[in-house]
Amino acid sequence: MSRSPARRRGPLRLVAAAAATCALTVTSAAPPASAEDSRPYTETYRPQFHFSPAKNWMNDPNGLVWFKGEYHLFYQYNPSGDTWGNMSWGHAVSEDLVHWRELPLALPHDDDEMVFSGSAVVDHGNTTGFGTPENPAMVAVYTSHSKDDGKQAQSLAYSTDRGRTWTRYSGNPVLDIGSKEFRDPKVQWYAPTRSWLMTVSLSTEHKVRFYSSKDLKTWTHLSDFGPQNAVGGVWECPDLFPLPVDGDPGRTKWVLVVNLNPGGIAGGSAAQYFVGDFDGTRFTPDDDGSYTPPPGVVVQDFEGSGYGTWRTTGTAFGDGPVPAPAPGTSGTSGAEGRGLADSFHTGDHETGTLTSPPFTVTSPYLNFKVGGGRHPHVPGSVTGDAPAPPGEVLADFEQDGYGSWTATGTAFGDGPASGTLPGQHPVSGHEGSGLVNTFLGGDATTGTLTSPDFTITARHLNLLVGGGNHPSGADAPTAVRLVVDGRIVRSATGTDSEELNWVSWDLGDLAGRTARIEVVDENTGGWGHILLDQVMLSDTPARPRSTETAVNLLVDGKVVASATGADSGTLDWASFDLRAHQGEQAVLQIVDMNRAGWGHVMADHFVAADRPATSAVQRADWVDHGKDYYAAVSWEDAPDGKRRMIGWMNNWQYGNAVPTSPWRGAQSVPREMALRTVNGRIRLTQRPVPAVESLHGPSVGVRDVGIAEGSVPLAGGRADGGALDIRATFTLADAERFGFTVRTGAGQETVIGYDQETGELYVDRTRSGAVDFHGDFPGVQRAPLTARNGKIELRILVDRSSVEVFGGEGEAVITDQIFPSPDSDGIRLFAEGGTARLDSARVWQMRSYRD
């Protein structure tokens, strides 16, 4: 991904340009490599065998190319801080894809542009004239993001000294279609036509576009591919490459990788892929993406002029369904028939509900289409604007100044804000006109606001909170804290929303104590501000207001199933499993309680059926089923012709908040890619590059271990460690689930297992250490994996802050970050619901690539 997932406001700290002319020679803008090499890399969570920069922010890998004995890894980099911004190209090199050496900054941003994602090639034929046949130029093809108008175009820079210094081409940009969503070119030499081939993304149109050029400067449009399969977010960082099927060079297929954010299989960022043919002009997938859902009885199709027996509240849904747009005529797609329910009546600010009459559940499944905002139902929330419980108001921020509260820094100004500040999306959910709002001057301002001491005289403290999601324990929090005896005992943060909502702290254990409230804004990145209002002591907890955009199934007045959109105008199939509610009375309710961005819901075509419908996300093929593998692209010009890929090991849902310092961002282990026939289908498979084994230290091996229900240390604890390479084979027995727990200790564990009932590999990181820095971080990720000859084979790479799990022959892969305590380094075997058998396992301790 080339841009922040949240809006960016406020001044950017700029690296000075080396020259003001169009042709710009880029000089070193970072410490010399020798200085970087002296860093110990012993910080908590510092990866030992995954590349991470010495300091500051890193995201997408860029410019992957092999040249003169070196693999080059360029990457999106902020030279001025550890959150997204000031996008430039960092640079590292390796001779084996494992031992990396960080080099000075390659392509810095300047006063005119940020340097977004792209690729690099070696111009052996000197088609550009930038080098000579004897000394070919390395050419970077990158997206220029204009700081003036936000437009994105494709530009060139070149180097004639193995990528150590760079010159921007004086004729930039070389490809400009006037779009703000046109980025991430992947360029390669296409031998059959003796020309350069560019694969680039039309991000919001969910298309990949192909161009051809003889000299990298003048480009001819060839064709477009898409939309198809997962389209819940923007399409970014495409890659196209050929691979033999099952190792047969006479049977070659092309793989098109398209990275997606949000809308991935595990939520947020992910990389999907298509297998097909490329004829030099057009990519044709083997699967055309068509889908016919299971048949059934239509319950509601919204084809009439009104809602019939369904009733509405509020204003969001109007008097009846809206006409379904023809394909390509608006931002909405995927509707069935002529109409749909759509709460974007006049905008996102309207709210309301649309409720069916009661019905008796008689079918196993209810299938329907849903789209719009990704705002899930929160159990216990109140639909509507329920008043706060009575109590003592400590602060309502209706006065001109802060009174006895004390402010420091520049974020809080001289007093409360009167609602929305300049440059900010509309603020809502506060009481009265005044509130604390640290978006004063943009997200770049920081400071604190501290209350006078008060005595805790009630069971609960209720407060309205909004703004950025940067918890109190993060390096740069936007949080409200309760401090007792100098210790933070409670804290709250926003949800990356300008809508304030109720938070309630139970203070039962603190009755009679003296406390104070601290409002902290230390964040200068996206959503780097906090909102606060109506601080009250009360004997009754405030219930949060619903902010959902969801389709809910209610039984006895309780929500028992819920589905939401994916921040997308495309409606997709969803399904409720009704088997546990046969014969019960139920109602369907479509709910829009959100006034912020993507604050609407769309629904259509409810069908009672015997089988569940599957969404496009479920039907798509995914490079990785984990939460933390994005912007995946491959190296060009590898000397042995093998295809190797790497991805950014993070997720835009929480990327700016992961608890690492002084760096933020790591890359996956490079992987060798292959196409194999698995269960009758051609699948993209992957394995760590063999050079990872050069970091092997001492090992422990075990064989023929029976695993009773429960868990036991592997090899009596002799295999424990914080950085491991694990290879294991299990034989299926009667256990429902079995596998490993790694990085265990003091109540912490990361579970890596196989679910025999569902046929899925899974990683559970809900107890993997620090998981509370963002609500989207804890969870369980799953990937389909079929046992082969009754056995499950696993390869697991464990590092200080990540796990990468490869199942079978690499057809099932899950990559997840984890943040356990340094002393949580145990590894155990487990079985649930029966017994399991470990045929064999070997565990290597892993050395640092810097040793």
Short mmCIF file of N, CA and C in Angstrom, two decimals, residues 565-685:
data_model
loop_
_atom_site.label_atom_id
_atom_site.label_comp_id
_atom_site.label_asym_id
_atom_site.label_seq_id
_atom_site.Cartn_x
_atom_site.Cartn_y
_atom_site.Cartn_z
N GLY A 565 -20.97 -4.59 6.13
CA GLY A 565 -20.26 -4.38 4.89
C GLY A 565 -18.76 -4.36 5.09
N ALA A 566 -18.04 -4.02 4.05
CA ALA A 566 -16.57 -4.00 4.09
C ALA A 566 -16.04 -2.65 3.64
N ASP A 567 -16.76 -1.56 4.02
CA ASP A 567 -16.39 -0.22 3.52
C ASP A 567 -16.31 -0.25 2.00
N SER A 568 -17.36 -0.79 1.41
CA SER A 568 -17.39 -0.98 -0.04
C SER A 568 -18.78 -0.76 -0.57
N GLY A 569 -18.87 -0.24 -1.80
CA GLY A 569 -20.14 -0.09 -2.48
C GLY A 569 -20.60 -1.35 -3.18
N THR A 570 -19.83 -2.42 -3.06
CA THR A 570 -20.19 -3.69 -3.69
C THR A 570 -20.92 -4.57 -2.69
N LEU A 571 -22.14 -4.99 -3.03
CA LEU A 571 -22.85 -5.94 -2.19
C LEU A 571 -22.31 -7.34 -2.44
N ASP A 572 -22.16 -8.10 -1.36
CA ASP A 572 -21.62 -9.45 -1.48
C ASP A 572 -22.47 -10.40 -0.66
N TRP A 573 -22.40 -11.68 -1.00
CA TRP A 573 -23.20 -12.67 -0.31
C TRP A 573 -22.73 -12.89 1.12
N ALA A 574 -23.69 -13.03 2.03
CA ALA A 574 -23.45 -13.42 3.41
C ALA A 574 -24.48 -14.47 3.77
N SER A 575 -24.28 -15.15 4.89
CA SER A 575 -25.18 -16.23 5.27
C SER A 575 -25.29 -16.32 6.79
N PHE A 576 -26.52 -16.49 7.29
CA PHE A 576 -26.75 -16.78 8.70
C PHE A 576 -27.05 -18.26 8.86
N ASP A 577 -26.36 -18.92 9.78
CA ASP A 577 -26.62 -20.31 10.11
C ASP A 577 -27.77 -20.36 11.12
N LEU A 578 -28.93 -20.89 10.69
CA LEU A 578 -30.14 -20.88 11.51
C LEU A 578 -30.42 -22.23 12.17
N ARG A 579 -29.51 -23.18 12.05
CA ARG A 579 -29.80 -24.54 12.51
C ARG A 579 -30.06 -24.62 14.01
N ALA A 580 -29.47 -23.71 14.78
CA ALA A 580 -29.69 -23.74 16.23
C ALA A 580 -30.98 -23.05 16.64
N HIS A 581 -31.70 -22.46 15.67
CA HIS A 581 -32.89 -21.67 16.02
C HIS A 581 -34.15 -22.19 15.33
N GLN A 582 -34.14 -23.46 14.91
CA GLN A 582 -35.29 -24.02 14.21
C GLN A 582 -36.54 -23.94 15.09
N GLY A 583 -37.64 -23.47 14.49
CA GLY A 583 -38.91 -23.36 15.20
C GLY A 583 -39.07 -22.12 16.05
N GLU A 584 -38.03 -21.31 16.18
CA GLU A 584 -38.11 -20.11 17.01
C GLU A 584 -38.62 -18.92 16.19
N GLN A 585 -39.18 -17.94 16.90
CA GLN A 585 -39.62 -16.71 16.28
C GLN A 585 -38.43 -15.74 16.16
N ALA A 586 -38.31 -15.11 15.02
CA ALA A 586 -37.18 -14.23 14.78
C ALA A 586 -37.62 -13.02 13.96
N VAL A 587 -36.79 -12.01 13.95
CA VAL A 587 -36.98 -10.86 13.06
C VAL A 587 -35.63 -10.51 12.45
N LEU A 588 -35.66 -9.92 11.27
CA LEU A 588 -34.48 -9.36 10.64
C LEU A 588 -34.51 -7.85 10.81
N GLN A 589 -33.36 -7.29 11.11
CA GLN A 589 -33.29 -5.84 11.27
C GLN A 589 -32.05 -5.32 10.58
N ILE A 590 -32.24 -4.37 9.67
CA ILE A 590 -31.14 -3.69 9.00
C ILE A 590 -30.93 -2.38 9.73
N VAL A 591 -29.74 -2.16 10.25
CA VAL A 591 -29.48 -1.08 11.20
C VAL A 591 -28.40 -0.15 10.66
N ASP A 592 -28.69 1.15 10.71
CA ASP A 592 -27.68 2.18 10.42
C ASP A 592 -27.70 3.17 11.57
N MET A 593 -26.72 3.09 12.45
CA MET A 593 -26.59 4.00 13.57
C MET A 593 -25.30 4.80 13.49
N ASN A 594 -24.74 4.91 12.29
CA ASN A 594 -23.44 5.53 12.12
C ASN A 594 -23.55 6.79 11.29
N ARG A 595 -22.94 7.88 11.75
CA ARG A 595 -22.98 9.17 11.06
C ARG A 595 -21.64 9.52 10.42
N ALA A 596 -20.66 8.67 10.57
CA ALA A 596 -19.31 8.99 10.08
C ALA A 596 -19.10 8.42 8.68
N GLY A 597 -17.84 8.40 8.22
CA GLY A 597 -17.53 7.88 6.89
C GLY A 597 -17.95 6.43 6.74
N TRP A 598 -18.46 6.09 5.57
CA TRP A 598 -19.05 4.78 5.31
C TRP A 598 -20.15 4.46 6.32
N GLY A 599 -20.85 5.49 6.78
CA GLY A 599 -21.90 5.32 7.76
C GLY A 599 -23.23 4.95 7.12
N HIS A 600 -23.25 3.91 6.32
CA HIS A 600 -24.49 3.43 5.71
C HIS A 600 -24.38 1.94 5.44
N VAL A 601 -25.54 1.30 5.24
CA VAL A 601 -25.59 -0.13 4.98
C VAL A 601 -26.49 -0.38 3.79
N MET A 602 -26.17 -1.39 2.99
CA MET A 602 -27.00 -1.82 1.86
C MET A 602 -27.30 -3.30 2.04
N ALA A 603 -28.54 -3.69 1.69
CA ALA A 603 -28.92 -5.09 1.80
C ALA A 603 -29.90 -5.44 0.69
N ASP A 604 -29.89 -6.72 0.30
CA ASP A 604 -30.76 -7.15 -0.80
C ASP A 604 -30.91 -8.67 -0.78
N HIS A 605 -32.01 -9.14 -1.31
CA HIS A 605 -32.25 -10.51 -1.74
C HIS A 605 -32.04 -11.53 -0.61
N PHE A 606 -32.93 -11.52 0.37
CA PHE A 606 -32.90 -12.48 1.46
C PHE A 606 -33.55 -13.78 0.99
N VAL A 607 -32.82 -14.90 1.12
CA VAL A 607 -33.28 -16.19 0.59
C VAL A 607 -33.11 -17.26 1.67
N ALA A 608 -34.22 -17.96 2.00
CA ALA A 608 -34.14 -19.12 2.89
C ALA A 608 -33.67 -20.32 2.07
N ALA A 609 -32.58 -20.98 2.53
CA ALA A 609 -31.95 -22.01 1.71
C ALA A 609 -31.44 -23.15 2.58
N ASP A 610 -31.14 -24.26 1.91
CA ASP A 610 -30.63 -25.44 2.61
C ASP A 610 -29.11 -25.42 2.74
N ARG A 611 -28.44 -24.59 1.94
CA ARG A 611 -26.98 -24.50 2.00
C ARG A 611 -26.57 -23.04 2.09
N PRO A 612 -25.43 -22.74 2.71
CA PRO A 612 -25.00 -21.35 2.83
C PRO A 612 -24.43 -20.81 1.53
N ALA A 613 -24.65 -19.54 1.28
CA ALA A 613 -23.96 -18.85 0.20
C ALA A 613 -22.55 -18.50 0.65
N THR A 614 -21.64 -18.39 -0.28
CA THR A 614 -20.26 -18.00 0.05
C THR A 614 -19.95 -16.67 -0.60
N SER A 615 -19.25 -15.84 0.13
CA SER A 615 -18.90 -14.50 -0.35
C SER A 615 -17.76 -14.55 -1.34
N ALA A 616 -17.57 -13.46 -2.06
CA ALA A 616 -16.43 -13.36 -2.98
C ALA A 616 -15.12 -13.48 -2.24
N VAL A 617 -15.08 -12.98 -1.01
CA VAL A 617 -13.86 -13.10 -0.20
C VAL A 617 -13.56 -14.56 0.09
N GLN A 618 -14.60 -15.33 0.40
CA GLN A 618 -14.39 -16.76 0.67
C GLN A 618 -14.02 -17.52 -0.59
N ARG A 619 -14.53 -17.08 -1.72
CA ARG A 619 -14.26 -17.80 -2.97
C ARG A 619 -12.91 -17.43 -3.58
N ALA A 620 -12.37 -16.29 -3.20
CA ALA A 620 -11.10 -15.84 -3.77
C ALA A 620 -9.96 -16.73 -3.31
N ASP A 621 -8.86 -16.71 -4.06
CA ASP A 621 -7.63 -17.39 -3.66
C ASP A 621 -6.72 -16.37 -2.98
N TRP A 622 -6.14 -16.77 -1.85
CA TRP A 622 -5.34 -15.85 -1.05
C TRP A 622 -3.91 -16.36 -0.95
N VAL A 623 -2.96 -15.47 -1.16
CA VAL A 623 -1.56 -15.84 -1.02
C VAL A 623 -1.28 -16.27 0.42
N ASP A 624 -1.89 -15.56 1.37
CA ASP A 624 -1.66 -15.80 2.79
C ASP A 624 -2.97 -15.54 3.52
N HIS A 625 -3.33 -16.42 4.46
CA HIS A 625 -4.59 -16.28 5.20
C HIS A 625 -4.41 -15.58 6.55
N GLY A 626 -3.22 -15.09 6.83
CA GLY A 626 -2.99 -14.38 8.08
C GLY A 626 -3.39 -12.92 8.00
N LYS A 627 -3.20 -12.22 9.11
CA LYS A 627 -3.52 -10.79 9.17
C LYS A 627 -2.37 -9.93 8.66
N ASP A 628 -1.16 -10.50 8.56
CA ASP A 628 0.02 -9.64 8.40
C ASP A 628 0.89 -10.05 7.23
N TYR A 629 0.31 -10.01 6.03
CA TYR A 629 1.09 -10.24 4.81
C TYR A 629 0.44 -9.40 3.72
N TYR A 630 1.09 -8.29 3.37
CA TYR A 630 0.47 -7.33 2.46
C TYR A 630 1.53 -6.74 1.52
N ALA A 631 1.02 -6.17 0.42
CA ALA A 631 1.88 -5.54 -0.59
C ALA A 631 2.90 -6.54 -1.13
N ALA A 632 2.49 -7.80 -1.24
CA ALA A 632 3.39 -8.87 -1.66
C ALA A 632 3.79 -8.70 -3.12
N VAL A 633 5.08 -8.66 -3.39
CA VAL A 633 5.61 -8.56 -4.75
C VAL A 633 6.86 -9.43 -4.85
N SER A 634 7.30 -9.68 -6.09
CA SER A 634 8.38 -10.63 -6.30
C SER A 634 9.59 -9.97 -6.95
N TRP A 635 10.73 -10.65 -6.80
CA TRP A 635 11.99 -10.16 -7.39
C TRP A 635 12.04 -10.46 -8.88
N GLU A 636 12.63 -9.54 -9.61
CA GLU A 636 12.92 -9.72 -11.03
C GLU A 636 14.41 -10.06 -11.21
N ASP A 637 14.69 -10.76 -12.32
CA ASP A 637 16.05 -11.03 -12.78
C ASP A 637 16.84 -11.97 -11.88
N ALA A 638 16.17 -12.80 -11.06
CA ALA A 638 16.91 -13.75 -10.23
C ALA A 638 17.78 -14.63 -11.12
N PRO A 639 19.03 -14.90 -10.75
CA PRO A 639 19.96 -15.59 -11.66
C PRO A 639 19.56 -17.03 -11.96
N ASP A 640 18.82 -17.69 -11.05
CA ASP A 640 18.42 -19.07 -11.30
C ASP A 640 17.01 -19.17 -11.86
N GLY A 641 16.37 -18.03 -12.14
CA GLY A 641 15.05 -18.02 -12.74
C GLY A 641 13.91 -18.33 -11.80
N LYS A 642 14.19 -18.56 -10.51
CA LYS A 642 13.12 -18.85 -9.57
C LYS A 642 12.38 -17.58 -9.17
N ARG A 643 11.13 -17.76 -8.79
CA ARG A 643 10.29 -16.62 -8.40
C ARG A 643 10.23 -16.56 -6.88
N ARG A 644 10.71 -15.45 -6.32
CA ARG A 644 10.74 -15.28 -4.87
C ARG A 644 9.96 -14.01 -4.51
N MET A 645 9.18 -14.11 -3.44
CA MET A 645 8.24 -13.04 -3.08
C MET A 645 8.45 -12.66 -1.61
N ILE A 646 8.12 -11.42 -1.30
CA ILE A 646 8.18 -10.92 0.07
C ILE A 646 6.99 -10.00 0.29
N GLY A 647 6.54 -9.88 1.53
CA GLY A 647 5.42 -9.01 1.84
C GLY A 647 5.68 -8.21 3.11
N TRP A 648 5.00 -7.09 3.22
CA TRP A 648 5.04 -6.27 4.44
C TRP A 648 4.29 -7.02 5.53
N MET A 649 4.95 -7.25 6.65
CA MET A 649 4.38 -8.04 7.73
C MET A 649 3.64 -7.10 8.70
N ASN A 650 2.47 -6.63 8.21
CA ASN A 650 1.66 -5.71 9.02
C ASN A 650 0.28 -5.62 8.38
N ASN A 651 -0.60 -4.82 8.98
CA ASN A 651 -1.97 -4.68 8.51
C ASN A 651 -2.38 -3.24 8.75
N TRP A 652 -3.02 -2.63 7.72
CA TRP A 652 -3.39 -1.22 7.86
C TRP A 652 -4.44 -0.99 8.93
N GLN A 653 -5.10 -2.04 9.42
CA GLN A 653 -6.05 -1.83 10.51
C GLN A 653 -5.36 -1.28 11.75
N TYR A 654 -4.12 -1.70 11.99
CA TYR A 654 -3.43 -1.31 13.22
C TYR A 654 -1.95 -1.00 12.98
N GLY A 655 -1.54 -0.86 11.73
CA GLY A 655 -0.13 -0.74 11.41
C GLY A 655 0.59 0.38 12.12
N ASN A 656 -0.08 1.52 12.30
CA ASN A 656 0.55 2.66 12.95
C ASN A 656 0.63 2.51 14.47
N ALA A 657 0.02 1.45 15.02
CA ALA A 657 -0.09 1.33 16.47
C ALA A 657 0.67 0.14 17.05
N VAL A 658 1.31 -0.71 16.22
CA VAL A 658 1.99 -1.86 16.79
C VAL A 658 3.08 -1.39 17.76
N PRO A 659 3.28 -2.11 18.89
CA PRO A 659 4.09 -1.58 20.00
C PRO A 659 5.59 -1.81 19.84
N THR A 660 6.17 -1.35 18.74
CA THR A 660 7.61 -1.51 18.53
C THR A 660 8.28 -0.14 18.55
N SER A 661 9.54 -0.12 18.91
CA SER A 661 10.31 1.13 18.96
C SER A 661 11.79 0.78 18.97
N PRO A 662 12.63 1.56 18.27
CA PRO A 662 12.38 2.83 17.57
C PRO A 662 11.98 2.67 16.11
N TRP A 663 11.59 1.47 15.71
CA TRP A 663 11.17 1.19 14.34
C TRP A 663 9.72 0.74 14.37
N ARG A 664 9.08 0.79 13.23
CA ARG A 664 7.73 0.20 13.11
C ARG A 664 7.60 -0.36 11.70
N GLY A 665 7.55 -1.68 11.60
CA GLY A 665 7.42 -2.35 10.31
C GLY A 665 8.51 -3.38 10.11
N ALA A 666 8.12 -4.54 9.55
CA ALA A 666 9.07 -5.60 9.22
C ALA A 666 8.59 -6.27 7.94
N GLN A 667 9.51 -6.95 7.27
CA GLN A 667 9.16 -7.71 6.08
C GLN A 667 9.10 -9.20 6.43
N SER A 668 8.30 -9.93 5.68
CA SER A 668 8.24 -11.38 5.86
C SER A 668 9.56 -12.02 5.45
N VAL A 669 9.70 -13.29 5.75
CA VAL A 669 10.81 -14.05 5.17
C VAL A 669 10.54 -14.19 3.67
N PRO A 670 11.53 -13.98 2.81
CA PRO A 670 11.33 -14.22 1.38
C PRO A 670 10.93 -15.67 1.12
N ARG A 671 10.06 -15.86 0.13
CA ARG A 671 9.49 -17.18 -0.11
C ARG A 671 9.64 -17.58 -1.57
N GLU A 672 9.95 -18.84 -1.80
CA GLU A 672 9.95 -19.39 -3.15
C GLU A 672 8.54 -19.79 -3.53
N MET A 673 8.09 -19.33 -4.71
CA MET A 673 6.72 -19.56 -5.14
C MET A 673 6.67 -20.67 -6.18
N ALA A 674 5.57 -21.42 -6.19
CA ALA A 674 5.38 -22.49 -7.16
C ALA A 674 3.89 -22.66 -7.42
N LEU A 675 3.55 -23.28 -8.54
CA LEU A 675 2.18 -23.68 -8.84
C LEU A 675 2.11 -25.20 -8.75
N ARG A 676 1.18 -25.70 -7.93
CA ARG A 676 1.02 -27.14 -7.77
C ARG A 676 -0.46 -27.49 -7.86
N THR A 677 -0.73 -28.69 -8.33
CA THR A 677 -2.11 -29.18 -8.35
C THR A 677 -2.43 -29.77 -6.99
N VAL A 678 -3.40 -29.15 -6.30
CA VAL A 678 -3.80 -29.57 -4.96
C VAL A 678 -5.29 -29.83 -4.99
N ASN A 679 -5.68 -31.05 -4.67
CA ASN A 679 -7.10 -31.44 -4.69
C ASN A 679 -7.77 -31.08 -6.02
N GLY A 680 -7.03 -31.30 -7.11
CA GLY A 680 -7.58 -31.08 -8.44
C GLY A 680 -7.55 -29.66 -8.93
N ARG A 681 -7.03 -28.73 -8.13
CA ARG A 681 -6.95 -27.32 -8.53
C ARG A 681 -5.52 -26.85 -8.53
N ILE A 682 -5.21 -25.94 -9.45
CA ILE A 682 -3.88 -25.34 -9.47
C ILE A 682 -3.83 -24.26 -8.39
N ARG A 683 -2.90 -24.42 -7.47
CA ARG A 683 -2.78 -23.49 -6.34
C ARG A 683 -1.38 -22.90 -6.29
N LEU A 684 -1.30 -21.67 -5.83
CA LEU A 684 -0.02 -21.02 -5.58
C LEU A 684 0.50 -21.50 -4.24
N THR A 685 1.69 -22.06 -4.22
CA THR A 685 2.28 -22.55 -2.98
C THR A 685 3.59 -21.81 -2.72
#
